[in-house]
């Protein structure tokens, strides 16, 4: 039906930047919300940022002013620009999209996850 493929994770030093991408493909009629979540070892998955179809964004307090979420509707892609990275940003990052699938209604889909590791 719908597949989400992430890219852009890696190992960086504190203060550096990374850009994550997540592209959706399949029987997509439209995409409402797009978001990024993360899960650190031993912790619950948490919302990092999301962006609605109208462009309204929300951010976790811990990343405000450092991370920027954006979307390219023509490419069914969401991005997360992460600046001034900190060791506490280390986690597996997952993208999520709320997709209206052709003939099937609305469902949530997840990417496979990409590791972001920030060394001090």
mmCIF file of C-alpha atoms in Angstrom:
data_model
loop_
_atom_site.group_PDB
_atom_site.id
_atom_site.type_symbol
_atom_site.label_atom_id
_atom_site.label_comp_id
_atom_site.label_asym_id
_atom_site.label_seq_id
_atom_site.Cartn_x
_atom_site.Cartn_y
_atom_site.Cartn_z
ATOM 1 C CA UNK A 1 0.000 0.000 0.000
ATOM 2 C CA UNK A 2 2.287 2.732 1.302
ATOM 3 C CA UNK A 3 5.988 2.571 2.094
ATOM 4 C CA UNK A 4 8.078 5.141 3.952
ATOM 5 C CA UNK A 5 11.824 5.159 3.419
ATOM 6 C CA UNK A 6 14.092 7.216 5.653
ATOM 7 C CA UNK A 7 17.625 8.405 5.093
ATOM 8 C CA UNK A 8 20.165 10.787 6.573
ATOM 9 C CA UNK A 9 21.045 9.401 9.978
ATOM 10 C CA UNK A 10 24.591 8.947 11.175
ATOM 11 C CA UNK A 11 27.258 9.693 13.745
ATOM 12 C CA UNK A 12 28.169 13.324 14.420
ATOM 13 C CA UNK A 13 29.822 15.350 17.133
ATOM 14 C CA UNK A 14 27.965 17.686 19.439
ATOM 15 C CA UNK A 15 27.197 20.986 17.767
ATOM 16 C CA UNK A 16 27.068 19.541 14.275
ATOM 17 C CA UNK A 17 24.069 19.127 11.990
ATOM 18 C CA UNK A 18 22.179 16.378 10.206
ATOM 19 C CA UNK A 19 19.261 16.350 7.814
ATOM 20 C CA UNK A 20 16.800 13.472 7.790
ATOM 21 C CA UNK A 21 14.516 12.681 4.881
ATOM 22 C CA UNK A 22 11.502 10.409 4.591
ATOM 23 C CA UNK A 23 9.814 9.675 1.283
ATOM 24 C CA UNK A 24 6.460 7.961 0.890
ATOM 25 C CA UNK A 25 5.422 5.879 -2.081
ATOM 26 C CA UNK A 26 2.464 3.736 -3.032
ATOM 27 C CA UNK A 27 -1.262 4.263 -3.502
ATOM 28 C CA UNK A 28 -1.336 7.735 -1.981
ATOM 29 C CA UNK A 29 -4.315 9.991 -2.464
ATOM 30 C CA UNK A 30 -3.183 12.651 -0.008
ATOM 31 C CA UNK A 31 -1.060 13.073 3.100
ATOM 32 C CA UNK A 32 -2.320 15.032 6.066
ATOM 33 C CA UNK A 33 0.171 15.185 8.896
ATOM 34 C CA UNK A 34 3.827 14.261 8.647
ATOM 35 C CA UNK A 35 6.025 13.911 11.670
ATOM 36 C CA UNK A 36 9.227 12.726 13.246
ATOM 37 C CA UNK A 37 9.468 10.694 16.436
ATOM 38 C CA UNK A 38 12.474 9.331 18.260
ATOM 39 C CA UNK A 39 13.196 6.567 20.706
ATOM 40 C CA UNK A 40 16.293 6.421 22.859
ATOM 41 C CA UNK A 41 17.401 3.186 24.565
ATOM 42 C CA UNK A 42 15.201 2.422 27.539
ATOM 43 C CA UNK A 43 12.814 5.268 26.790
ATOM 44 C CA UNK A 44 9.420 5.584 25.175
ATOM 45 C CA UNK A 45 9.013 6.877 21.656
ATOM 46 C CA UNK A 46 8.403 10.623 21.717
ATOM 47 C CA UNK A 47 7.226 13.209 19.233
ATOM 48 C CA UNK A 48 10.000 15.433 17.929
ATOM 49 C CA UNK A 49 8.098 17.543 15.404
ATOM 50 C CA UNK A 50 5.147 17.401 13.076
ATOM 51 C CA UNK A 51 3.792 19.432 10.200
ATOM 52 C CA UNK A 52 0.205 19.494 9.003
ATOM 53 C CA UNK A 53 -0.989 19.818 5.447
ATOM 54 C CA UNK A 54 -1.453 23.569 5.889
ATOM 55 C CA UNK A 55 2.121 23.970 7.051
ATOM 56 C CA UNK A 56 1.451 24.378 10.765
ATOM 57 C CA UNK A 57 4.293 22.929 12.800
ATOM 58 C CA UNK A 58 4.722 21.686 16.356
ATOM 59 C CA UNK A 59 7.963 20.902 18.135
ATOM 60 C CA UNK A 60 8.993 19.211 21.338
ATOM 61 C CA UNK A 61 10.334 21.777 23.780
ATOM 62 C CA UNK A 62 13.706 20.032 23.797
ATOM 63 C CA UNK A 63 14.302 20.741 20.090
ATOM 64 C CA UNK A 64 12.687 24.155 19.609
ATOM 65 C CA UNK A 65 15.075 26.584 17.978
ATOM 66 C CA UNK A 66 17.427 23.783 16.852
ATOM 67 C CA UNK A 67 15.312 21.510 14.626
ATOM 68 C CA UNK A 68 13.191 22.468 11.634
ATOM 69 C CA UNK A 69 10.604 20.245 9.992
ATOM 70 C CA UNK A 70 9.521 20.837 6.406
ATOM 71 C CA UNK A 71 7.656 18.990 3.681
ATOM 72 C CA UNK A 72 7.607 18.736 -0.091
ATOM 73 C CA UNK A 73 4.096 17.699 -1.047
ATOM 74 C CA UNK A 74 5.023 17.118 -4.679
ATOM 75 C CA UNK A 75 7.575 14.524 -3.567
ATOM 76 C CA UNK A 76 5.560 13.133 -0.609
ATOM 77 C CA UNK A 77 8.624 13.812 1.494
ATOM 78 C CA UNK A 78 9.236 15.206 4.950
ATOM 79 C CA UNK A 79 12.541 16.563 6.199
ATOM 80 C CA UNK A 80 14.040 17.227 9.597
ATOM 81 C CA UNK A 81 16.939 19.649 9.728
ATOM 82 C CA UNK A 82 18.756 19.139 13.007
ATOM 83 C CA UNK A 83 21.256 21.789 14.076
ATOM 84 C CA UNK A 84 23.318 22.205 17.230
ATOM 85 C CA UNK A 85 22.940 18.533 18.002
ATOM 86 C CA UNK A 86 23.436 17.350 21.571
ATOM 87 C CA UNK A 87 24.313 13.922 22.956
ATOM 88 C CA UNK A 88 20.797 13.696 24.378
ATOM 89 C CA UNK A 89 19.455 13.800 20.805
ATOM 90 C CA UNK A 90 20.910 10.321 20.282
ATOM 91 C CA UNK A 91 18.062 7.978 19.326
ATOM 92 C CA UNK A 92 16.447 6.073 16.513
ATOM 93 C CA UNK A 93 14.368 8.540 14.530
ATOM 94 C CA UNK A 94 11.135 7.412 12.872
ATOM 95 C CA UNK A 95 8.994 9.290 10.403
ATOM 96 C CA UNK A 96 5.235 9.004 10.517
ATOM 97 C CA UNK A 97 2.628 10.015 7.967
ATOM 98 C CA UNK A 98 -1.145 10.044 8.089
ATOM 99 C CA UNK A 99 -2.049 8.967 4.576
ATOM 100 C CA UNK A 100 -5.321 8.804 2.737
ATOM 101 C CA UNK A 101 -4.838 5.668 0.687
ATOM 102 C CA UNK A 102 -6.655 5.267 -2.601
ATOM 103 C CA UNK A 103 -9.752 3.179 -1.926
ATOM 104 C CA UNK A 104 -8.849 2.402 1.698
ATOM 105 C CA UNK A 105 -9.299 5.506 3.813
ATOM 106 C CA UNK A 106 -6.845 7.061 6.259
ATOM 107 C CA UNK A 107 -4.046 5.147 7.965
ATOM 108 C CA UNK A 108 -0.849 5.926 9.861
ATOM 109 C CA UNK A 109 2.423 4.656 8.411
ATOM 110 C CA UNK A 110 5.913 4.473 9.888
ATOM 111 C CA UNK A 111 9.391 4.499 8.469
ATOM 112 C CA UNK A 112 11.927 1.838 9.347
ATOM 113 C CA UNK A 113 13.907 4.138 11.614
ATOM 114 C CA UNK A 114 17.309 5.728 11.228
ATOM 115 C CA UNK A 115 19.965 5.927 13.915
ATOM 116 C CA UNK A 116 21.259 9.316 14.991
ATOM 117 C CA UNK A 117 24.228 9.261 17.340
ATOM 118 C CA UNK A 118 25.745 12.434 18.776
ATOM 119 C CA UNK A 119 29.078 12.145 20.532
ATOM 120 C CA UNK A 120 30.249 14.610 23.156
#
